[in-house]
């Protein structure tokens, strides 16, 4: 196949390159949270929560369904990634309910960071590259557009009127990001269900 775009253009269009870049941004945000304290730590952590929610939801809606069909042993590979994501979300929820200056916050954050980095490496090794080599470039570009649309649509702060931390966890930033990301992904995919 003759490439029609240079490597820089392809990196912008390829969902695998986009998600790998997000993995690097996530690592950077973890470092920012670790280095900060007080209100700065909370702000950095909120940015991390937002990117993780957008990233994982976009993967669940776009990448994992395609990988199930395309990647060898796709069902098993995706099931393992989903279990890792479920465990990370539980820790993330606990951290979101904590004061960032709590003595337990940083050790739990570091544990979460290690789990998220291992998860990202497993995705890249077992899912992303196989998906890239077995998927039409136009579909990879369409998937990338869906992820970008999701990222642009996700809210950056809690819904007004949902002030308590408990309500925020139930109805606020994480749930809102997940819901809006799913809607943006589906709309961006033009109503096509590429998950089948």
mmCIF file with all atom_site columns, C-alpha atoms in Angstrom:
data_model
loop_
_atom_site.group_PDB
_atom_site.id
_atom_site.type_symbol
_atom_site.label_atom_id
_atom_site.label_alt_id
_atom_site.label_comp_id
_atom_site.label_asym_id
_atom_site.label_entity_id
_atom_site.label_seq_id
_atom_site.pdbx_PDB_ins_code
_atom_site.Cartn_x
_atom_site.Cartn_y
_atom_site.Cartn_z
_atom_site.occupancy
_atom_site.B_iso_or_equiv
_atom_site.pdbx_formal_charge
_atom_site.auth_seq_id
_atom_site.auth_comp_id
_atom_site.auth_asym_id
_atom_site.auth_atom_id
_atom_site.pdbx_PDB_model_num
ATOM 1   C CA . UNK A 1 1   ? 0.000   0.000   0.000  1.00 0.00 ? 1   UNK A CA 1
ATOM 2   C CA . UNK A 1 2   ? 1.343   3.449   -0.915 1.00 0.00 ? 2   UNK A CA 1
ATOM 3   C CA . UNK A 1 3   ? 1.068   5.965   1.921  1.00 0.00 ? 3   UNK A CA 1
ATOM 4   C CA . UNK A 1 4   ? -0.965  9.057   1.067  1.00 0.00 ? 4   UNK A CA 1
ATOM 5   C CA . UNK A 1 5   ? 0.131   11.117  4.067  1.00 0.00 ? 5   UNK A CA 1
ATOM 6   C CA . UNK A 1 6   ? 3.481   11.808  5.640  1.00 0.00 ? 6   UNK A CA 1
ATOM 7   C CA . UNK A 1 7   ? 4.258   10.337  9.067  1.00 0.00 ? 7   UNK A CA 1
ATOM 8   C CA . UNK A 1 8   ? 3.262   13.514  10.925 1.00 0.00 ? 8   UNK A CA 1
ATOM 9   C CA . UNK A 1 9   ? -0.162  13.532  9.260  1.00 0.00 ? 9   UNK A CA 1
ATOM 10  C CA . UNK A 1 10  ? -0.622  9.844   9.965  1.00 0.00 ? 10  UNK A CA 1
ATOM 11  C CA . UNK A 1 11  ? 0.266   10.353  13.641 1.00 0.00 ? 11  UNK A CA 1
ATOM 12  C CA . UNK A 1 12  ? -2.519  12.915  13.874 1.00 0.00 ? 12  UNK A CA 1
ATOM 13  C CA . UNK A 1 13  ? -5.003  10.603  12.179 1.00 0.00 ? 13  UNK A CA 1
ATOM 14  C CA . UNK A 1 14  ? -4.040  7.234   13.656 1.00 0.00 ? 14  UNK A CA 1
ATOM 15  C CA . UNK A 1 15  ? -5.956  6.286   16.813 1.00 0.00 ? 15  UNK A CA 1
ATOM 16  C CA . UNK A 1 16  ? -3.021  4.223   18.066 1.00 0.00 ? 16  UNK A CA 1
ATOM 17  C CA . UNK A 1 17  ? -0.621  7.191   17.890 1.00 0.00 ? 17  UNK A CA 1
ATOM 18  C CA . UNK A 1 18  ? -3.232  9.416   19.525 1.00 0.00 ? 18  UNK A CA 1
ATOM 19  C CA . UNK A 1 19  ? -3.807  7.021   22.429 1.00 0.00 ? 19  UNK A CA 1
ATOM 20  C CA . UNK A 1 20  ? -0.074  6.478   22.918 1.00 0.00 ? 20  UNK A CA 1
ATOM 21  C CA . UNK A 1 21  ? 0.347   10.249  23.119 1.00 0.00 ? 21  UNK A CA 1
ATOM 22  C CA . UNK A 1 22  ? -2.430  10.318  25.735 1.00 0.00 ? 22  UNK A CA 1
ATOM 23  C CA . UNK A 1 23  ? -0.560  7.637   27.692 1.00 0.00 ? 23  UNK A CA 1
ATOM 24  C CA . UNK A 1 24  ? 2.435   9.988   27.819 1.00 0.00 ? 24  UNK A CA 1
ATOM 25  C CA . UNK A 1 25  ? 0.203   12.895  28.907 1.00 0.00 ? 25  UNK A CA 1
ATOM 26  C CA . UNK A 1 26  ? -1.238  10.707  31.677 1.00 0.00 ? 26  UNK A CA 1
ATOM 27  C CA . UNK A 1 27  ? 2.271   9.876   32.948 1.00 0.00 ? 27  UNK A CA 1
ATOM 28  C CA . UNK A 1 28  ? 3.117   13.580  32.924 1.00 0.00 ? 28  UNK A CA 1
ATOM 29  C CA . UNK A 1 29  ? -0.055  14.429  34.874 1.00 0.00 ? 29  UNK A CA 1
ATOM 30  C CA . UNK A 1 30  ? 0.761   11.796  37.495 1.00 0.00 ? 30  UNK A CA 1
ATOM 31  C CA . UNK A 1 31  ? 4.161   13.468  37.962 1.00 0.00 ? 31  UNK A CA 1
ATOM 32  C CA . UNK A 1 32  ? 2.490   16.879  38.306 1.00 0.00 ? 32  UNK A CA 1
ATOM 33  C CA . UNK A 1 33  ? 0.102   15.582  40.977 1.00 0.00 ? 33  UNK A CA 1
ATOM 34  C CA . UNK A 1 34  ? 2.969   13.952  42.892 1.00 0.00 ? 34  UNK A CA 1
ATOM 35  C CA . UNK A 1 35  ? 5.055   17.145  42.823 1.00 0.00 ? 35  UNK A CA 1
ATOM 36  C CA . UNK A 1 36  ? 2.262   19.506  43.891 1.00 0.00 ? 36  UNK A CA 1
ATOM 37  C CA . UNK A 1 37  ? 0.451   20.043  47.183 1.00 0.00 ? 37  UNK A CA 1
ATOM 38  C CA . UNK A 1 38  ? -2.763  21.601  48.461 1.00 0.00 ? 38  UNK A CA 1
ATOM 39  C CA . UNK A 1 39  ? -4.945  23.325  45.873 1.00 0.00 ? 39  UNK A CA 1
ATOM 40  C CA . UNK A 1 40  ? -2.342  22.804  43.131 1.00 0.00 ? 40  UNK A CA 1
ATOM 41  C CA . UNK A 1 41  ? -2.384  19.059  43.777 1.00 0.00 ? 41  UNK A CA 1
ATOM 42  C CA . UNK A 1 42  ? -6.212  19.029  43.648 1.00 0.00 ? 42  UNK A CA 1
ATOM 43  C CA . UNK A 1 43  ? -6.221  20.956  40.342 1.00 0.00 ? 43  UNK A CA 1
ATOM 44  C CA . UNK A 1 44  ? -3.593  18.647  38.820 1.00 0.00 ? 44  UNK A CA 1
ATOM 45  C CA . UNK A 1 45  ? -5.470  15.594  40.086 1.00 0.00 ? 45  UNK A CA 1
ATOM 46  C CA . UNK A 1 46  ? -8.750  16.881  38.603 1.00 0.00 ? 46  UNK A CA 1
ATOM 47  C CA . UNK A 1 47  ? -6.990  17.214  35.238 1.00 0.00 ? 47  UNK A CA 1
ATOM 48  C CA . UNK A 1 48  ? -5.678  13.667  35.590 1.00 0.00 ? 48  UNK A CA 1
ATOM 49  C CA . UNK A 1 49  ? -9.150  12.338  36.459 1.00 0.00 ? 49  UNK A CA 1
ATOM 50  C CA . UNK A 1 50  ? -10.636 14.069  33.424 1.00 0.00 ? 50  UNK A CA 1
ATOM 51  C CA . UNK A 1 51  ? -8.032  12.703  30.991 1.00 0.00 ? 51  UNK A CA 1
ATOM 52  C CA . UNK A 1 52  ? -8.244  9.184   32.445 1.00 0.00 ? 52  UNK A CA 1
ATOM 53  C CA . UNK A 1 53  ? -12.036 9.217   32.190 1.00 0.00 ? 53  UNK A CA 1
ATOM 54  C CA . UNK A 1 54  ? -11.983 10.471  28.590 1.00 0.00 ? 54  UNK A CA 1
ATOM 55  C CA . UNK A 1 55  ? -9.180  8.113   27.589 1.00 0.00 ? 55  UNK A CA 1
ATOM 56  C CA . UNK A 1 56  ? -10.640 4.947   29.122 1.00 0.00 ? 56  UNK A CA 1
ATOM 57  C CA . UNK A 1 57  ? -14.187 5.670   27.938 1.00 0.00 ? 57  UNK A CA 1
ATOM 58  C CA . UNK A 1 58  ? -12.970 6.317   24.394 1.00 0.00 ? 58  UNK A CA 1
ATOM 59  C CA . UNK A 1 59  ? -11.034 3.044   24.498 1.00 0.00 ? 59  UNK A CA 1
ATOM 60  C CA . UNK A 1 60  ? -14.091 1.185   25.785 1.00 0.00 ? 60  UNK A CA 1
ATOM 61  C CA . UNK A 1 61  ? -16.298 2.664   23.048 1.00 0.00 ? 61  UNK A CA 1
ATOM 62  C CA . UNK A 1 62  ? -13.861 2.690   20.113 1.00 0.00 ? 62  UNK A CA 1
ATOM 63  C CA . UNK A 1 63  ? -10.749 0.571   20.562 1.00 0.00 ? 63  UNK A CA 1
ATOM 64  C CA . UNK A 1 64  ? -11.804 -2.442  22.624 1.00 0.00 ? 64  UNK A CA 1
ATOM 65  C CA . UNK A 1 65  ? -14.779 -3.368  20.404 1.00 0.00 ? 65  UNK A CA 1
ATOM 66  C CA . UNK A 1 66  ? -12.591 -3.180  17.297 1.00 0.00 ? 66  UNK A CA 1
ATOM 67  C CA . UNK A 1 67  ? -9.827  -5.150  19.016 1.00 0.00 ? 67  UNK A CA 1
ATOM 68  C CA . UNK A 1 68  ? -12.232 -7.935  19.974 1.00 0.00 ? 68  UNK A CA 1
ATOM 69  C CA . UNK A 1 69  ? -12.870 -8.520  16.261 1.00 0.00 ? 69  UNK A CA 1
ATOM 70  C CA . UNK A 1 70  ? -9.385  -7.852  14.960 1.00 0.00 ? 70  UNK A CA 1
ATOM 71  C CA . UNK A 1 71  ? -6.715  -8.820  17.489 1.00 0.00 ? 71  UNK A CA 1
ATOM 72  C CA . UNK A 1 72  ? -5.815  -12.511 17.931 1.00 0.00 ? 72  UNK A CA 1
ATOM 73  C CA . UNK A 1 73  ? -7.559  -13.741 21.111 1.00 0.00 ? 73  UNK A CA 1
ATOM 74  C CA . UNK A 1 74  ? -9.249  -10.335 21.131 1.00 0.00 ? 74  UNK A CA 1
ATOM 75  C CA . UNK A 1 75  ? -11.949 -11.263 23.634 1.00 0.00 ? 75  UNK A CA 1
ATOM 76  C CA . UNK A 1 76  ? -9.379  -12.371 26.193 1.00 0.00 ? 76  UNK A CA 1
ATOM 77  C CA . UNK A 1 77  ? -7.035  -9.434  25.544 1.00 0.00 ? 77  UNK A CA 1
ATOM 78  C CA . UNK A 1 78  ? -9.888  -6.941  25.975 1.00 0.00 ? 78  UNK A CA 1
ATOM 79  C CA . UNK A 1 79  ? -11.287 -8.724  29.055 1.00 0.00 ? 79  UNK A CA 1
ATOM 80  C CA . UNK A 1 80  ? -7.901  -8.418  30.754 1.00 0.00 ? 80  UNK A CA 1
ATOM 81  C CA . UNK A 1 81  ? -7.666  -4.696  29.899 1.00 0.00 ? 81  UNK A CA 1
ATOM 82  C CA . UNK A 1 82  ? -11.218 -4.080  31.134 1.00 0.00 ? 82  UNK A CA 1
ATOM 83  C CA . UNK A 1 83  ? -10.450 -5.749  34.468 1.00 0.00 ? 83  UNK A CA 1
ATOM 84  C CA . UNK A 1 84  ? -7.365  -3.547  34.848 1.00 0.00 ? 84  UNK A CA 1
ATOM 85  C CA . UNK A 1 85  ? -9.489  -0.492  34.048 1.00 0.00 ? 85  UNK A CA 1
ATOM 86  C CA . UNK A 1 86  ? -12.161 -1.516  36.570 1.00 0.00 ? 86  UNK A CA 1
ATOM 87  C CA . UNK A 1 87  ? -9.573  -1.859  39.331 1.00 0.00 ? 87  UNK A CA 1
ATOM 88  C CA . UNK A 1 88  ? -8.012  1.506   38.457 1.00 0.00 ? 88  UNK A CA 1
ATOM 89  C CA . UNK A 1 89  ? -11.422 3.215   38.492 1.00 0.00 ? 89  UNK A CA 1
ATOM 90  C CA . UNK A 1 90  ? -12.068 1.930   42.014 1.00 0.00 ? 90  UNK A CA 1
ATOM 91  C CA . UNK A 1 91  ? -8.785  3.397   43.269 1.00 0.00 ? 91  UNK A CA 1
ATOM 92  C CA . UNK A 1 92  ? -9.402  6.612   41.344 1.00 0.00 ? 92  UNK A CA 1
ATOM 93  C CA . UNK A 1 93  ? -12.815 6.974   42.992 1.00 0.00 ? 93  UNK A CA 1
ATOM 94  C CA . UNK A 1 94  ? -11.299 6.511   46.452 1.00 0.00 ? 94  UNK A CA 1
ATOM 95  C CA . UNK A 1 95  ? -8.616  9.090   45.703 1.00 0.00 ? 95  UNK A CA 1
ATOM 96  C CA . UNK A 1 96  ? -11.153 11.555  44.348 1.00 0.00 ? 96  UNK A CA 1
ATOM 97  C CA . UNK A 1 97  ? -12.974 11.429  47.682 1.00 0.00 ? 97  UNK A CA 1
ATOM 98  C CA . UNK A 1 98  ? -9.795  12.132  49.674 1.00 0.00 ? 98  UNK A CA 1
ATOM 99  C CA . UNK A 1 99  ? -8.137  15.358  50.669 1.00 0.00 ? 99  UNK A CA 1
ATOM 100 C CA . UNK A 1 100 ? -4.997  15.551  48.486 1.00 0.00 ? 100 UNK A CA 1
ATOM 101 C CA . UNK A 1 101 ? -2.937  16.390  51.575 1.00 0.00 ? 101 UNK A CA 1
ATOM 102 C CA . UNK A 1 102 ? -4.121  13.253  53.418 1.00 0.00 ? 102 UNK A CA 1
ATOM 103 C CA . UNK A 1 103 ? -1.049  11.122  54.284 1.00 0.00 ? 103 UNK A CA 1
ATOM 104 C CA . UNK A 1 104 ? -2.635  8.157   52.447 1.00 0.00 ? 104 UNK A CA 1
ATOM 105 C CA . UNK A 1 105 ? -3.252  10.104  49.221 1.00 0.00 ? 105 UNK A CA 1
ATOM 106 C CA . UNK A 1 106 ? 0.273   10.012  47.791 1.00 0.00 ? 106 UNK A CA 1
ATOM 107 C CA . UNK A 1 107 ? 0.961   6.292   48.460 1.00 0.00 ? 107 UNK A CA 1
ATOM 108 C CA . UNK A 1 108 ? -2.374  5.374   46.862 1.00 0.00 ? 108 UNK A CA 1
ATOM 109 C CA . UNK A 1 109 ? -1.694  7.722   43.940 1.00 0.00 ? 109 UNK A CA 1
ATOM 110 C CA . UNK A 1 110 ? 1.705   6.084   43.345 1.00 0.00 ? 110 UNK A CA 1
ATOM 111 C CA . UNK A 1 111 ? 0.095   2.646   43.455 1.00 0.00 ? 111 UNK A CA 1
ATOM 112 C CA . UNK A 1 112 ? -2.513  3.832   40.936 1.00 0.00 ? 112 UNK A CA 1
ATOM 113 C CA . UNK A 1 113 ? 0.210   5.330   38.734 1.00 0.00 ? 113 UNK A CA 1
ATOM 114 C CA . UNK A 1 114 ? 2.098   2.040   38.652 1.00 0.00 ? 114 UNK A CA 1
ATOM 115 C CA . UNK A 1 115 ? -1.075  0.125   37.761 1.00 0.00 ? 115 UNK A CA 1
ATOM 116 C CA . UNK A 1 116 ? -2.054  2.624   35.043 1.00 0.00 ? 116 UNK A CA 1
ATOM 117 C CA . UNK A 1 117 ? 1.430   2.561   33.494 1.00 0.00 ? 117 UNK A CA 1
ATOM 118 C CA . UNK A 1 118 ? 1.424   -1.263  33.458 1.00 0.00 ? 118 UNK A CA 1
ATOM 119 C CA . UNK A 1 119 ? -2.065  -1.185  31.915 1.00 0.00 ? 119 UNK A CA 1
ATOM 120 C CA . UNK A 1 120 ? -0.943  1.258   29.217 1.00 0.00 ? 120 UNK A CA 1
ATOM 121 C CA . UNK A 1 121 ? 2.064   -0.911  28.366 1.00 0.00 ? 121 UNK A CA 1
ATOM 122 C CA . UNK A 1 122 ? -0.174  -3.989  28.085 1.00 0.00 ? 122 UNK A CA 1
ATOM 123 C CA . UNK A 1 123 ? -2.577  -2.108  25.792 1.00 0.00 ? 123 UNK A CA 1
ATOM 124 C CA . UNK A 1 124 ? 0.262   -0.976  23.575 1.00 0.00 ? 124 UNK A CA 1
ATOM 125 C CA . UNK A 1 125 ? 1.827   -4.430  23.418 1.00 0.00 ? 125 UNK A CA 1
ATOM 126 C CA . UNK A 1 126 ? -1.212  -6.692  23.116 1.00 0.00 ? 126 UNK A CA 1
ATOM 127 C CA . UNK A 1 127 ? -3.888  -4.495  21.608 1.00 0.00 ? 127 UNK A CA 1
ATOM 128 C CA . UNK A 1 128 ? -2.752  -1.325  19.854 1.00 0.00 ? 128 UNK A CA 1
ATOM 129 C CA . UNK A 1 129 ? -0.085  -2.596  17.472 1.00 0.00 ? 129 UNK A CA 1
ATOM 130 C CA . UNK A 1 130 ? -2.129  -5.620  16.424 1.00 0.00 ? 130 UNK A CA 1
ATOM 131 C CA . UNK A 1 131 ? -5.090  -3.336  15.823 1.00 0.00 ? 131 UNK A CA 1
ATOM 132 C CA . UNK A 1 132 ? -2.967  -0.959  13.738 1.00 0.00 ? 132 UNK A CA 1
ATOM 133 C CA . UNK A 1 133 ? -1.572  -3.716  11.509 1.00 0.00 ? 133 UNK A CA 1
ATOM 134 C CA . UNK A 1 134 ? -4.970  -5.370  10.973 1.00 0.00 ? 134 UNK A CA 1
ATOM 135 C CA . UNK A 1 135 ? -7.217  -2.315  10.517 1.00 0.00 ? 135 UNK A CA 1
ATOM 136 C CA . UNK A 1 136 ? -7.831  -0.155  7.476  1.00 0.00 ? 136 UNK A CA 1
ATOM 137 C CA . UNK A 1 137 ? -6.097  3.256   7.811  1.00 0.00 ? 137 UNK A CA 1
ATOM 138 C CA . UNK A 1 138 ? -9.372  5.098   7.154  1.00 0.00 ? 138 UNK A CA 1
ATOM 139 C CA . UNK A 1 139 ? -11.039 3.276   10.034 1.00 0.00 ? 139 UNK A CA 1
ATOM 140 C CA . UNK A 1 140 ? -8.069  4.116   12.286 1.00 0.00 ? 140 UNK A CA 1
ATOM 141 C CA . UNK A 1 141 ? -8.468  7.768   11.244 1.00 0.00 ? 141 UNK A CA 1
ATOM 142 C CA . UNK A 1 142 ? -12.215 7.662   11.953 1.00 0.00 ? 142 UNK A CA 1
ATOM 143 C CA . UNK A 1 143 ? -11.505 6.145   15.360 1.00 0.00 ? 143 UNK A CA 1
ATOM 144 C CA . UNK A 1 144 ? -8.992  8.936   16.101 1.00 0.00 ? 144 UNK A CA 1
ATOM 145 C CA . UNK A 1 145 ? -11.550 11.588  15.161 1.00 0.00 ? 145 UNK A CA 1
ATOM 146 C CA . UNK A 1 146 ? -14.012 9.987   17.572 1.00 0.00 ? 146 UNK A CA 1
ATOM 147 C CA . UNK A 1 147 ? -11.470 10.058  20.402 1.00 0.00 ? 147 UNK A CA 1
ATOM 148 C CA . UNK A 1 148 ? -10.604 13.720  19.654 1.00 0.00 ? 148 UNK A CA 1
ATOM 149 C CA . UNK A 1 149 ? -14.291 14.652  19.605 1.00 0.00 ? 149 UNK A CA 1
ATOM 150 C CA . UNK A 1 150 ? -14.757 12.949  22.958 1.00 0.00 ? 150 UNK A CA 1
ATOM 151 C CA . UNK A 1 151 ? -11.817 14.793  24.466 1.00 0.00 ? 151 UNK A CA 1
ATOM 152 C CA . UNK A 1 152 ? -13.079 18.150  23.200 1.00 0.00 ? 152 UNK A CA 1
ATOM 153 C CA . UNK A 1 153 ? -16.592 17.530  24.532 1.00 0.00 ? 153 UNK A CA 1
ATOM 154 C CA . UNK A 1 154 ? -15.793 16.297  28.035 1.00 0.00 ? 154 UNK A CA 1
ATOM 155 C CA . UNK A 1 155 ? -16.557 18.734  30.853 1.00 0.00 ? 155 UNK A CA 1
ATOM 156 C CA . UNK A 1 156 ? -13.660 20.230  32.756 1.00 0.00 ? 156 UNK A CA 1
ATOM 157 C CA . UNK A 1 157 ? -15.431 20.688  36.090 1.00 0.00 ? 157 UNK A CA 1
ATOM 158 C CA . UNK A 1 158 ? -18.393 19.349  38.095 1.00 0.00 ? 158 UNK A CA 1
ATOM 159 C CA . UNK A 1 159 ? -21.949 20.168  37.137 1.00 0.00 ? 159 UNK A CA 1
ATOM 160 C CA . UNK A 1 160 ? -23.295 23.224  38.984 1.00 0.00 ? 160 UNK A CA 1
ATOM 161 C CA . UNK A 1 161 ? -25.548 22.285  41.866 1.00 0.00 ? 161 UNK A CA 1
ATOM 162 C CA . UNK A 1 162 ? -23.638 19.110  42.692 1.00 0.00 ? 162 UNK A CA 1
ATOM 163 C CA . UNK A 1 163 ? -21.481 20.433  45.507 1.00 0.00 ? 163 UNK A CA 1
ATOM 164 C CA . UNK A 1 164 ? -20.838 17.532  47.882 1.00 0.00 ? 164 UNK A CA 1
ATOM 165 C CA . UNK A 1 165 ? -17.971 15.123  47.207 1.00 0.00 ? 165 UNK A CA 1
ATOM 166 C CA . UNK A 1 166 ? -20.347 12.140  47.513 1.00 0.00 ? 166 UNK A CA 1
ATOM 167 C CA . UNK A 1 167 ? -22.742 13.614  44.982 1.00 0.00 ? 167 UNK A CA 1
ATOM 168 C CA . UNK A 1 168 ? -19.848 14.582  42.737 1.00 0.00 ? 168 UNK A CA 1
ATOM 169 C CA . UNK A 1 169 ? -18.755 10.938  42.695 1.00 0.00 ? 169 UNK A CA 1
ATOM 170 C CA . UNK A 1 170 ? -22.260 9.745   41.901 1.00 0.00 ? 170 UNK A CA 1
ATOM 171 C CA . UNK A 1 171 ? -23.308 12.456  39.481 1.00 0.00 ? 171 UNK A CA 1
ATOM 172 C CA . UNK A 1 172 ? -20.405 14.777  38.934 1.00 0.00 ? 172 UNK A CA 1
ATOM 173 C CA . UNK A 1 173 ? -17.186 14.888  36.999 1.00 0.00 ? 173 UNK A CA 1
ATOM 174 C CA . UNK A 1 174 ? -16.389 11.229  36.408 1.00 0.00 ? 174 UNK A CA 1
ATOM 175 C CA . UNK A 1 175 ? -19.953 10.219  35.474 1.00 0.00 ? 175 UNK A CA 1
ATOM 176 C CA . UNK A 1 176 ? -20.384 13.365  33.383 1.00 0.00 ? 176 UNK A CA 1
ATOM 177 C CA . UNK A 1 177 ? -17.102 12.829  31.557 1.00 0.00 ? 177 UNK A CA 1
ATOM 178 C CA . UNK A 1 178 ? -17.948 9.199   30.835 1.00 0.00 ? 178 UNK A CA 1
ATOM 179 C CA . UNK A 1 179 ? -21.450 10.014  29.567 1.00 0.00 ? 179 UNK A CA 1
ATOM 180 C CA . UNK A 1 180 ? -20.362 12.946  27.425 1.00 0.00 ? 180 UNK A CA 1
ATOM 181 C CA . UNK A 1 181 ? -17.410 10.997  26.053 1.00 0.00 ? 181 UNK A CA 1
ATOM 182 C CA . UNK A 1 182 ? -19.665 8.119   24.997 1.00 0.00 ? 182 UNK A CA 1
ATOM 183 C CA . UNK A 1 183 ? -22.075 10.540  23.319 1.00 0.00 ? 183 UNK A CA 1
ATOM 184 C CA . UNK A 1 184 ? -19.256 12.332  21.491 1.00 0.00 ? 184 UNK A CA 1
ATOM 185 C CA . UNK A 1 185 ? -17.691 9.067   20.322 1.00 0.00 ? 185 UNK A CA 1
ATOM 186 C CA . UNK A 1 186 ? -20.970 7.758   18.970 1.00 0.00 ? 186 UNK A CA 1
ATOM 187 C CA . UNK A 1 187 ? -21.798 11.041  17.265 1.00 0.00 ? 187 UNK A CA 1
ATOM 188 C CA . UNK A 1 188 ? -18.324 11.337  15.761 1.00 0.00 ? 188 UNK A CA 1
ATOM 189 C CA . UNK A 1 189 ? -18.519 7.817   14.373 1.00 0.00 ? 189 UNK A CA 1
ATOM 190 C CA . UNK A 1 190 ? -21.495 9.075   12.354 1.00 0.00 ? 190 UNK A CA 1
ATOM 191 C CA . UNK A 1 191 ? -23.942 6.585   13.765 1.00 0.00 ? 191 UNK A CA 1
ATOM 192 C CA . UNK A 1 192 ? -21.857 3.686   12.471 1.00 0.00 ? 192 UNK A CA 1
ATOM 193 C CA . UNK A 1 193 ? -21.405 0.939   14.982 1.00 0.00 ? 193 UNK A CA 1
ATOM 194 C CA . UNK A 1 194 ? -17.775 -0.002  14.354 1.00 0.00 ? 194 UNK A CA 1
ATOM 195 C CA . UNK A 1 195 ? -17.880 -2.125  17.464 1.00 0.00 ? 195 UNK A CA 1
ATOM 196 C CA . UNK A 1 196 ? -19.468 -4.993  15.554 1.00 0.00 ? 196 UNK A CA 1
#
